[in-house]
Short mmCIF file of C-alpha atoms in Angstrom, two decimals:
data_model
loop_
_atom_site.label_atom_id
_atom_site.label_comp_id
_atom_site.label_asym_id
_atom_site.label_seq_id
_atom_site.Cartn_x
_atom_site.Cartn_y
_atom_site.Cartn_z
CA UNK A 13 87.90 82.77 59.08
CA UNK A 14 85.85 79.58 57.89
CA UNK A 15 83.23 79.15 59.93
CA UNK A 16 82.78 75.16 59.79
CA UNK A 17 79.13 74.09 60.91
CA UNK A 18 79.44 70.82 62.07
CA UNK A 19 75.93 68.59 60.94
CA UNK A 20 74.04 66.04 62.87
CA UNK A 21 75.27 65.50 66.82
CA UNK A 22 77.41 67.84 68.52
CA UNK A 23 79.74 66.68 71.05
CA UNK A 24 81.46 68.99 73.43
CA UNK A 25 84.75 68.16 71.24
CA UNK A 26 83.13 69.11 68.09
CA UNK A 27 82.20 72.95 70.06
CA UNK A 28 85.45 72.58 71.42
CA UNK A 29 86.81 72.17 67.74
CA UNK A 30 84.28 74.86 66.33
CA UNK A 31 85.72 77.17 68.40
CA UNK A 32 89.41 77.09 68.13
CA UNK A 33 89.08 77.01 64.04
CA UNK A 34 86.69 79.89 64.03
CA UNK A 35 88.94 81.97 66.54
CA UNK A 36 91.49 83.63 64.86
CA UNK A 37 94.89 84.35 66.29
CA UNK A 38 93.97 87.92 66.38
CA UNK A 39 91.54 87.15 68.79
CA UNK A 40 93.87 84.93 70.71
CA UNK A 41 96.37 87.65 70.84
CA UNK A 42 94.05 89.68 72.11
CA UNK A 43 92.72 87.50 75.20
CA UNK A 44 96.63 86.85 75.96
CA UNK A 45 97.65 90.89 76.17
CA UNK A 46 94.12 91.25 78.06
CA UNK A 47 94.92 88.38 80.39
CA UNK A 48 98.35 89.61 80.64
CA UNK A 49 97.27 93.17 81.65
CA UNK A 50 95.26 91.78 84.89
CA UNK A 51 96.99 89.13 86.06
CA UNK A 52 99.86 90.31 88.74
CA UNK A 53 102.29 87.72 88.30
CA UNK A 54 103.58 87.16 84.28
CA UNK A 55 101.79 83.95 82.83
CA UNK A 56 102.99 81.45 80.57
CA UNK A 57 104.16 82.88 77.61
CA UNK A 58 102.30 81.64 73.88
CA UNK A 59 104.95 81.12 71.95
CA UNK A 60 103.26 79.19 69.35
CA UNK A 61 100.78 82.30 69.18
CA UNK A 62 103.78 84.70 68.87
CA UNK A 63 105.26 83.06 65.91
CA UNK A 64 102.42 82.30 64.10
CA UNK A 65 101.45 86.22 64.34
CA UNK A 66 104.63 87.12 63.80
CA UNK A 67 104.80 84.97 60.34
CA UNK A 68 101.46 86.38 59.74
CA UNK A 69 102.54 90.19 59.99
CA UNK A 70 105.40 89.63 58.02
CA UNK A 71 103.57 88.24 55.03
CA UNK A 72 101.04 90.45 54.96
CA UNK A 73 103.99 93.59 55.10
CA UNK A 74 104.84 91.75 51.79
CA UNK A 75 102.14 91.79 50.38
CA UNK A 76 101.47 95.76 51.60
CA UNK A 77 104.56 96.42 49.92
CA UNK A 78 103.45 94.27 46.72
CA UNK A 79 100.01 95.79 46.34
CA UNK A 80 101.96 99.28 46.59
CA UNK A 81 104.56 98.52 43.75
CA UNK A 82 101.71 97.28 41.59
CA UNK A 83 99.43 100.23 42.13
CA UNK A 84 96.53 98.44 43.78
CA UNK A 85 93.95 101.27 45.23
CA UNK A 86 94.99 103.47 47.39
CA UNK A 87 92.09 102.65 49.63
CA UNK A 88 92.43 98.73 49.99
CA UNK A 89 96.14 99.31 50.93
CA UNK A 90 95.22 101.36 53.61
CA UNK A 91 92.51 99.01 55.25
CA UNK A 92 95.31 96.31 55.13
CA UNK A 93 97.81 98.88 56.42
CA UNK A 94 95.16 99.70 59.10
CA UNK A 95 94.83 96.02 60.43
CA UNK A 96 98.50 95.25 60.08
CA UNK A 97 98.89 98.52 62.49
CA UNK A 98 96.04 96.78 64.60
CA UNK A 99 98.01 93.50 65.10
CA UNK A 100 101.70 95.23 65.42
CA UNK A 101 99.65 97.36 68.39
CA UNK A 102 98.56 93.88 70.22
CA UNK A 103 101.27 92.27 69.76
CA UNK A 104 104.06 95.04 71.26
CA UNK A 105 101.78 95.86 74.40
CA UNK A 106 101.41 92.30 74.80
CA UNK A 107 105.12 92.71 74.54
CA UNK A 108 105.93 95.26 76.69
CA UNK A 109 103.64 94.15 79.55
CA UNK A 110 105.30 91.34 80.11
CA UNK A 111 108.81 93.58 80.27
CA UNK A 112 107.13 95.30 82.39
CA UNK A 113 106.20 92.55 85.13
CA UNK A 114 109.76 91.26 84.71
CA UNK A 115 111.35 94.51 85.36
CA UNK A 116 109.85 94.89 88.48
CA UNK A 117 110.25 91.40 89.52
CA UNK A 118 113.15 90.00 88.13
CA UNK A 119 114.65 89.19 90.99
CA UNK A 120 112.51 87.01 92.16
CA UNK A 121 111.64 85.74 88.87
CA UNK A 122 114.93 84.27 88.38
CA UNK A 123 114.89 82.32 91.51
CA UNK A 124 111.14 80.70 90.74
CA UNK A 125 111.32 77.68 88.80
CA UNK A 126 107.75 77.81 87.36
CA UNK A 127 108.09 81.78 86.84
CA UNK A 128 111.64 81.02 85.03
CA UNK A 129 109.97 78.69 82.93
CA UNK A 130 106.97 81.03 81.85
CA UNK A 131 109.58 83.48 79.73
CA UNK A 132 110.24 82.82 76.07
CA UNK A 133 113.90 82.38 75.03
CA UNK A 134 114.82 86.39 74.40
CA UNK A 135 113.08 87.50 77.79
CA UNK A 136 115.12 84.74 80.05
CA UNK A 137 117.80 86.23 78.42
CA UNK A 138 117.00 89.89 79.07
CA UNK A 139 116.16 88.71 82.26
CA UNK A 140 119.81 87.58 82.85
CA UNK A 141 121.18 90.40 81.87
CA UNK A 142 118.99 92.51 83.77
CA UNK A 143 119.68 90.82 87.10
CA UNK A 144 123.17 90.50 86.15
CA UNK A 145 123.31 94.53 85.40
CA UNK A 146 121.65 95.72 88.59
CA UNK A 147 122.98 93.08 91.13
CA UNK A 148 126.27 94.53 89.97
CA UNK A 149 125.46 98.39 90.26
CA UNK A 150 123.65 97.31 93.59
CA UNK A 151 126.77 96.19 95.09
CA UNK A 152 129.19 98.48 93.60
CA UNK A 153 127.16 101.29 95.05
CA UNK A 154 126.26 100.69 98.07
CA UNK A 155 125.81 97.00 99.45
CA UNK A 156 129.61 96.98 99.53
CA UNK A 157 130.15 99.92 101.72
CA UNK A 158 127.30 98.55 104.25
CA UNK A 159 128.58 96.43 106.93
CA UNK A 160 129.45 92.55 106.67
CA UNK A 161 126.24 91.75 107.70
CA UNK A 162 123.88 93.50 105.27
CA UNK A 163 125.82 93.29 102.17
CA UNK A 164 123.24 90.60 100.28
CA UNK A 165 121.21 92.36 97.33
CA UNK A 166 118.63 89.60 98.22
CA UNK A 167 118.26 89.77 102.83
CA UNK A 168 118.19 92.52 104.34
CA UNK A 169 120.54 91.37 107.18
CA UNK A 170 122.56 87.52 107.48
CA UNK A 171 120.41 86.98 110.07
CA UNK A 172 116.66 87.04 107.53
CA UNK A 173 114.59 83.99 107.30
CA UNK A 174 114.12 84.48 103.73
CA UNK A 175 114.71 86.36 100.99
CA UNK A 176 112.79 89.69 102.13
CA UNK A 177 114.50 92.56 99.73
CA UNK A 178 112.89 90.28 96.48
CA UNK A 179 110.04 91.81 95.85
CA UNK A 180 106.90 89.49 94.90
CA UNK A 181 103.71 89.74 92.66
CA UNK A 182 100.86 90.22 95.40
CA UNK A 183 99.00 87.08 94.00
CA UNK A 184 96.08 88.16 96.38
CA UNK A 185 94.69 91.01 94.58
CA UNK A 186 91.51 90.83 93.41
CA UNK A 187 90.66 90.40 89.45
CA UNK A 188 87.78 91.15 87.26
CA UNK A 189 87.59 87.58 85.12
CA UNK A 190 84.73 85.96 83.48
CA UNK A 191 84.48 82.33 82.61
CA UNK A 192 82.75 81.11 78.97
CA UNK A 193 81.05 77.59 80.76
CA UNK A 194 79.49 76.57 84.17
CA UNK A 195 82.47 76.32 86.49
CA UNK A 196 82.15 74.61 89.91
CA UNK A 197 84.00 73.59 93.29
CA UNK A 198 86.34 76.30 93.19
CA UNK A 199 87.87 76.91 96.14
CA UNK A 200 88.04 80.28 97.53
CA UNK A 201 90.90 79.44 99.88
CA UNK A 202 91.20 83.34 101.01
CA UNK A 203 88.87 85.88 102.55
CA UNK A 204 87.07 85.82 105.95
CA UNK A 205 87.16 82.80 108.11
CA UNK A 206 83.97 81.01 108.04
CA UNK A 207 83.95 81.43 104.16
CA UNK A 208 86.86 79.90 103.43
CA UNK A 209 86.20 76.16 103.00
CA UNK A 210 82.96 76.95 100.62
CA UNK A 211 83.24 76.40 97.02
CA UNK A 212 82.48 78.89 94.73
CA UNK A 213 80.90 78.38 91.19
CA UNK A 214 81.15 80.68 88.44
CA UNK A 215 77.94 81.14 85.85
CA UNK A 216 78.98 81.66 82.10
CA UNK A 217 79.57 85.19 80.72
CA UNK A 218 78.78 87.08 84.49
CA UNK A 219 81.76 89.08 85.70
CA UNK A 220 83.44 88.51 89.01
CA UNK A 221 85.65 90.01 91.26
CA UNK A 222 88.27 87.11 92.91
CA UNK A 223 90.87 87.06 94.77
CA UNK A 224 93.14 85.71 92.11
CA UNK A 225 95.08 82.71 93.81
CA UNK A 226 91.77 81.28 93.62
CA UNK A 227 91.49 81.14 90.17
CA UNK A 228 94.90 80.76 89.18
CA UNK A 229 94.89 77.61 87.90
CA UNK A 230 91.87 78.21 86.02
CA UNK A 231 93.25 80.83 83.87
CA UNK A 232 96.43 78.83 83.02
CA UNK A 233 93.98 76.08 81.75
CA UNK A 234 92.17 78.79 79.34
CA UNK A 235 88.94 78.01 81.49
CA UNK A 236 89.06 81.71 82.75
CA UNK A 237 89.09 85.15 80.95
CA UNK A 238 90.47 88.17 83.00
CA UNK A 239 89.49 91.29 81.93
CA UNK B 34 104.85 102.78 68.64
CA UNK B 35 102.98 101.14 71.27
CA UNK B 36 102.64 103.08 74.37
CA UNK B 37 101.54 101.47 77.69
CA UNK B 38 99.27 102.99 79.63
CA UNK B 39 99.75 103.50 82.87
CA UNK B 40 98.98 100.20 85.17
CA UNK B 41 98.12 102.27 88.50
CA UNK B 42 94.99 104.39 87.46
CA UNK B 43 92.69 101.84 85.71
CA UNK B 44 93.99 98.61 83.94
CA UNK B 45 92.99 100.18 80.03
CA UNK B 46 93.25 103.53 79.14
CA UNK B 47 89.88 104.94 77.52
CA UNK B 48 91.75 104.35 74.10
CA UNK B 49 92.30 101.27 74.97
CA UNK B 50 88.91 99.89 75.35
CA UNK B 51 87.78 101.96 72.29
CA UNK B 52 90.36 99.26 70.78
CA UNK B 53 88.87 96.68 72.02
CA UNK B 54 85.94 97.86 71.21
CA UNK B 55 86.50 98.73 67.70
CA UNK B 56 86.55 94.91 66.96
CA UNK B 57 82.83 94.60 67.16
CA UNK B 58 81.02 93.63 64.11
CA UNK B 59 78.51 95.76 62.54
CA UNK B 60 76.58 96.38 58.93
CA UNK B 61 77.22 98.57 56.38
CA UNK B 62 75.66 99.54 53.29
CA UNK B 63 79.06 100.23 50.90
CA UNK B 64 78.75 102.31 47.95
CA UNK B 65 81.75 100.77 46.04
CA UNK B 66 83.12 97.50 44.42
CA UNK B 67 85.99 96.00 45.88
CA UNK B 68 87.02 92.98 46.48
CA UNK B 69 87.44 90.89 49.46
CA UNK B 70 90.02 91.97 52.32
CA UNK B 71 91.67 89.08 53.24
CA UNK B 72 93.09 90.63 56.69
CA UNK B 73 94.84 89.12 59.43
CA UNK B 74 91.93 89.76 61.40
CA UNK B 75 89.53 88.20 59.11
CA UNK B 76 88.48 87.67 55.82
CA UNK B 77 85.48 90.37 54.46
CA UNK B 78 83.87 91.25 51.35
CA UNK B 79 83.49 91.14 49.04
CA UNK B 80 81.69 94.49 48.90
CA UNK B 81 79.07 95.01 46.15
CA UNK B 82 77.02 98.57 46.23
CA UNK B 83 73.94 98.51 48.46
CA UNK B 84 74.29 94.93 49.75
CA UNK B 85 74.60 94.74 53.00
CA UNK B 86 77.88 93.48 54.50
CA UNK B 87 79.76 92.65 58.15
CA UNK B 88 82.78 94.34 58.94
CA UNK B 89 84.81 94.94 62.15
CA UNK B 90 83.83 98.89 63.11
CA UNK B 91 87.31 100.02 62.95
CA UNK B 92 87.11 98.94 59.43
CA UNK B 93 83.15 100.32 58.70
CA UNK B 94 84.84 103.66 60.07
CA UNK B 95 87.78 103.98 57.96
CA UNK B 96 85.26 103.23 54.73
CA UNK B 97 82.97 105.87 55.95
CA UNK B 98 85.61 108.67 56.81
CA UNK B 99 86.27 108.16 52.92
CA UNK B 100 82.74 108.31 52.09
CA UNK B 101 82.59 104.44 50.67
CA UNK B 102 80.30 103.44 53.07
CA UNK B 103 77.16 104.51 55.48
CA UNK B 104 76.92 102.54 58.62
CA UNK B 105 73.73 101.09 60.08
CA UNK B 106 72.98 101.79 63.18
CA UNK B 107 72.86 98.70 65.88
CA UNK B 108 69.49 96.95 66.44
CA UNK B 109 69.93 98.42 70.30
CA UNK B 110 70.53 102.31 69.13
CA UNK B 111 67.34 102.74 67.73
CA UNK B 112 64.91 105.49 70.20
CA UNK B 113 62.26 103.00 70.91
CA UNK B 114 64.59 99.96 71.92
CA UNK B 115 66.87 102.83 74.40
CA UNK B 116 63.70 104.26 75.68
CA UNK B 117 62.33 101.16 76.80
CA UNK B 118 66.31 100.23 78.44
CA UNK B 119 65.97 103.58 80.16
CA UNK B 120 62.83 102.55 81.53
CA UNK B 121 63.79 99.33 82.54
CA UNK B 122 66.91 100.53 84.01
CA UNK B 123 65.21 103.42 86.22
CA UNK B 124 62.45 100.58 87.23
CA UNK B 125 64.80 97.79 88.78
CA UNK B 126 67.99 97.25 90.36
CA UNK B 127 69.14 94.80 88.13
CA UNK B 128 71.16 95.71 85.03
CA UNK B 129 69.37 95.60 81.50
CA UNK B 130 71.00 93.19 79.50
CA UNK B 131 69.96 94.48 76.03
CA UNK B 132 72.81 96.87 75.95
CA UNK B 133 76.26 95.12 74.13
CA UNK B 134 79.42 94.92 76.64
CA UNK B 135 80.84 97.59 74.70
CA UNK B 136 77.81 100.44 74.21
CA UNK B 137 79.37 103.65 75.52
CA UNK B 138 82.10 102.67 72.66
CA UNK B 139 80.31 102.00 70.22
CA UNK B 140 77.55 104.68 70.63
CA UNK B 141 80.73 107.25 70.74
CA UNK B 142 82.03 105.77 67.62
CA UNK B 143 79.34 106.06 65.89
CA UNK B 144 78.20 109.49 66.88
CA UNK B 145 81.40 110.94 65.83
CA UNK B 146 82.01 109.74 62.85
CA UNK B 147 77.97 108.77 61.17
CA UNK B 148 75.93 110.70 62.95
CA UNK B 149 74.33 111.15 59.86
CA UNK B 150 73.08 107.88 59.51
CA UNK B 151 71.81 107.87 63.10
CA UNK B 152 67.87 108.40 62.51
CA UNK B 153 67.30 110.89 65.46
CA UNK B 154 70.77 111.02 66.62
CA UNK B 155 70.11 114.18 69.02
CA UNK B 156 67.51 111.80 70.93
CA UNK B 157 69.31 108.54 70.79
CA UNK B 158 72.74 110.37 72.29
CA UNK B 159 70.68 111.85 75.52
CA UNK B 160 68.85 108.56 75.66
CA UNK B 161 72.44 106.91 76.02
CA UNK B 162 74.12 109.58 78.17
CA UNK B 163 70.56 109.35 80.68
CA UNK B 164 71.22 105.23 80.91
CA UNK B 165 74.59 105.73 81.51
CA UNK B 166 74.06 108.38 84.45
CA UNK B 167 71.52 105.53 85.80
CA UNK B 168 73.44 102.78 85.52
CA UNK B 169 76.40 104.14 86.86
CA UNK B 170 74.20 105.42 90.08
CA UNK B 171 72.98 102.01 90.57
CA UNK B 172 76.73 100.71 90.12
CA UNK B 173 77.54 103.38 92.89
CA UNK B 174 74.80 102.44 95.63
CA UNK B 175 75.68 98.71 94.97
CA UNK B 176 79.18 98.84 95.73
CA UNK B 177 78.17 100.92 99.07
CA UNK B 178 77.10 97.15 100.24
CA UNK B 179 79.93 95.90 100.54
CA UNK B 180 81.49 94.47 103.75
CA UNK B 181 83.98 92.30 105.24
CA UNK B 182 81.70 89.83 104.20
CA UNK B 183 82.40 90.19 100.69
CA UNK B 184 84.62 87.92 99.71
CA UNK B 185 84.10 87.82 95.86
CA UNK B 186 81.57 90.03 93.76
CA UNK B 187 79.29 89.38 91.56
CA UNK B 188 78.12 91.73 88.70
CA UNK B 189 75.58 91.38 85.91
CA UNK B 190 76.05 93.29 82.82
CA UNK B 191 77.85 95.51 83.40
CA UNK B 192 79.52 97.50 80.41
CA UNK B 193 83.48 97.42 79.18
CA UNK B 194 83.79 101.37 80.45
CA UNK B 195 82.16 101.15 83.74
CA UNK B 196 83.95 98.08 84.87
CA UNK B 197 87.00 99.91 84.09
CA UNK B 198 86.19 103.08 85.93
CA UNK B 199 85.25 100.57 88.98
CA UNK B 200 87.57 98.44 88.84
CA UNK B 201 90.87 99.99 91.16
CA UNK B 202 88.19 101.13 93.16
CA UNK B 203 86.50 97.67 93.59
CA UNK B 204 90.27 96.09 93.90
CA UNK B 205 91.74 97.90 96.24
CA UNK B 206 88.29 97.97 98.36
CA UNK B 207 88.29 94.25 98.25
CA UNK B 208 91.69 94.17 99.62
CA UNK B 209 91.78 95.78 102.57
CA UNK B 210 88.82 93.55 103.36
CA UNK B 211 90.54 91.21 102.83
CA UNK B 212 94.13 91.78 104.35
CA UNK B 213 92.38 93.41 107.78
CA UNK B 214 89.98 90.51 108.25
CA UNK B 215 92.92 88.03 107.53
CA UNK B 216 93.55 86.01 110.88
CA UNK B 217 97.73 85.61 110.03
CA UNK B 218 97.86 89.63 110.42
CA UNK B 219 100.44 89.97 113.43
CA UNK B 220 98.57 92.48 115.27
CA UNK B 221 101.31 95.29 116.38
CA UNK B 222 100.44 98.80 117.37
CA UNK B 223 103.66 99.88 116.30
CA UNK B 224 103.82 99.09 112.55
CA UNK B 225 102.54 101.13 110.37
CA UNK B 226 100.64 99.44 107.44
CA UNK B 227 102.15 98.87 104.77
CA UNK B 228 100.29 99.69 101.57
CA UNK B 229 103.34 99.20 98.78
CA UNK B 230 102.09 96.01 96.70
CA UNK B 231 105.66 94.86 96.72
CA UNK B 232 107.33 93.81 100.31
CA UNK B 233 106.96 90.17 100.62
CA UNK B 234 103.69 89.58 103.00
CA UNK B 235 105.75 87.58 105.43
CA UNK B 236 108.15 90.02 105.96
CA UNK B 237 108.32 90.69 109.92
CA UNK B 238 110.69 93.45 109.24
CA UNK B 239 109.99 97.28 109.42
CA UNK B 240 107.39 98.03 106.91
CA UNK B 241 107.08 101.48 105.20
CA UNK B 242 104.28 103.94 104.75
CA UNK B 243 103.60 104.82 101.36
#
């Protein structure tokens, strides 16, 4: 992609800028399935990433397909067959991870607003259907043949605080992530005792190990890298 | 089709991070005339014989498995620049940060597929696999410091391959820390603890062993 070199002053905008035109959505695509992979909980999902990669795969299969009719070197179709394989790979794990996360928590990702509001139109509706699916076989085999008392898919007993048979990301775990500027006052609000009112700062390009609450809102706002 | 791998063991399989890896930029000296790739990954070319040109390694491979290209060999893989990193590594505790993120890929790459262009490639591969035994040693003895203490960790260049082998280990470590130092811990002789990542961490019901 076009590198532009910006003349004279530089202002953080103008890096800012540098960097998103010079950053192509392959590489975006790839930070999104990596961030995917090591978060726990599913995060927000790109949708204006997804379609643009999506348009982009589908005109370069056209022009695969052109290049073949014409009789273009064998060799130069199959570097562009190569990278088209590349992108299909990133963008189907990406894909499938976050199936994944909302398989096993789909439960309790229906009843989360902000969770609910992270899936793109086709996974809400898988989701649906999902919970739909299994709340069904769950009763019909065996929640309705347990006593009056136990029979919700979602407490174990009428008499539970809360929803205790949902299972939950474990947003404590603790995630390798590296952050691309100086990043201060962030607030480690779990771990032992005494530590926990100090704020933490983060150096450029060094890897850490946090507990991910911590950081959480750090990696919605792109600030963070998990890896 | 895409498989996944599998999310317990380490977060990317060894393929994976060869992906990843394969991204990298590096030179080549292409014996051919083509014209420029415009990929979805990037535009490159055009190529012109002997002129040197960047390409993504995945790319500089599939040209030299077809004999269009040789590949030259990273500043950092040359003897003198590894034996110097081996020395440095063996002299401190620190990590030497003249090795790429992604070296153990790369160096693998490359040594399967143009050796041949590797000046000394005997040398430079026991150079590699002698930094890697050190570094991972020192990666080993560092992570024996840890404590309840330890409340986030810091490391300093370390490579894509040995953060992945560390990394469950380093998680699941930090955890318990975590959850046995944690004051809201209802302490109760009879429960067993619960190790499955998925029971809600209020949950004051009966909590299975894994």
């Amino acid at each position: 992609m076009a590198s532009g070199s910006v003349e004279g002053e530089q202002s953080s905008l103008a890096d800012d800028y540098d960097a998103l035109i010079s950053t192509t959505d392959v590489e975006l695509l790839k930070r999104a399935w990596r961030n995917e992979k090591a978060a726990p909980e599913i995060l927000r999902f790109e949708s204006d990433l997804i379609t643009r990669v999506r348009e982009q795969i589908e005109l370069m299969e056209e022009t695969v397909e052109e290049k073949l009719t014409v009789g273009t070197d064998p060799l130069s179709v199959s570097l562009y067959q190569m990278d088209l394989d590349r992108t299909l790979f990133l963008l189907r794990s990406y894909l499938r991870i976050r199936i994944l996360k909302i398989e096993k928590y789909m439960f309790h990702i229906r009843k989360t607003e902000e969770l609910w509001n992270r899936l793109s139109k086709d996974e809400k509706f898988f989701t649906e259907r999902c919970t739909d699916d299994l709340k069904k076989h769950l009763e019909e085999s065996v929640l309705s043949k347990l006593p009056e008392n136990y029979q919700s898919y979602e407490r174990q007993s009428v008499i539970s605080e809360e929803d205790d048979m949902v299972p939950e990301p474990r947003l404590d775990t603790f995630v390798l992530c590296r952050s691309k500027e100086y990043l201060t006052g962030i607030q480690l609000e779990d771990g032992p005792v005494d530590d926990r009112s100090k704020l933490f700062e983060m150096e450029p390009d060094v890897l850490y190990f946090i507990c991910y609450k911590s950081i959480k809102p750090l990696v919605e706002s792109g600030k963070i890298d998990l890896l | 089709m895409a498989g996944q791998s599998n999310h317990e063991l380490s977060l990317f399989s060894a393929e994976e991070l060869e992906f990843i890896a394969e991204d990298e930029i590096v030179d080549i000296v292409p014996n051919l005339k083509m014209d420029p790739l415009c990929l979805i990954s990037g535009d490159f070319g055009p190529f012109t014989p002997q002129i040197v040109t960047q390409v993504p390694l995945w790319l500089a491979i599939a040209l030299k498995k077809r004999g269009k290209c040789s590949i030259v060999p990273p500043q950092w893989m040359s003897v003198e620049k590894l034996t110097q990193v081996l020395e440095a590594e063996r002299d401190s505790q620190e990590m030497s940060e003249h090795l790429p993120f992604h070296y153990v890929e790369i160096s693998r790459l490359l040594f399967d597929h143009a050796r041949d262009n590797i000046s000394d490639a005997y040398m430079v591969r026991s150079l590699i696999e002698d930094i890697r035994d050190v570094r991972f040693h020192k990666v080993e003895t560092d992570l024996e410091a840890f404590n309840g203490r330890t409340i986030a960790v810091k490391i300093k260049n370390l490579s894509a391959m040995e953060v992945n082998i560390v990394r469950p280990f380093i998680g699941r470590a930090l955890q318990a820390f975590y959850k046995h130092d944690s004051p809201d811990l209802i302490p109760d002789p009879e429960r067993v603890s619960d190790r499955r990542p998925q029971v809600a961490p209020n949950a004051p019901r009966r909590q299975l062993r894994r």
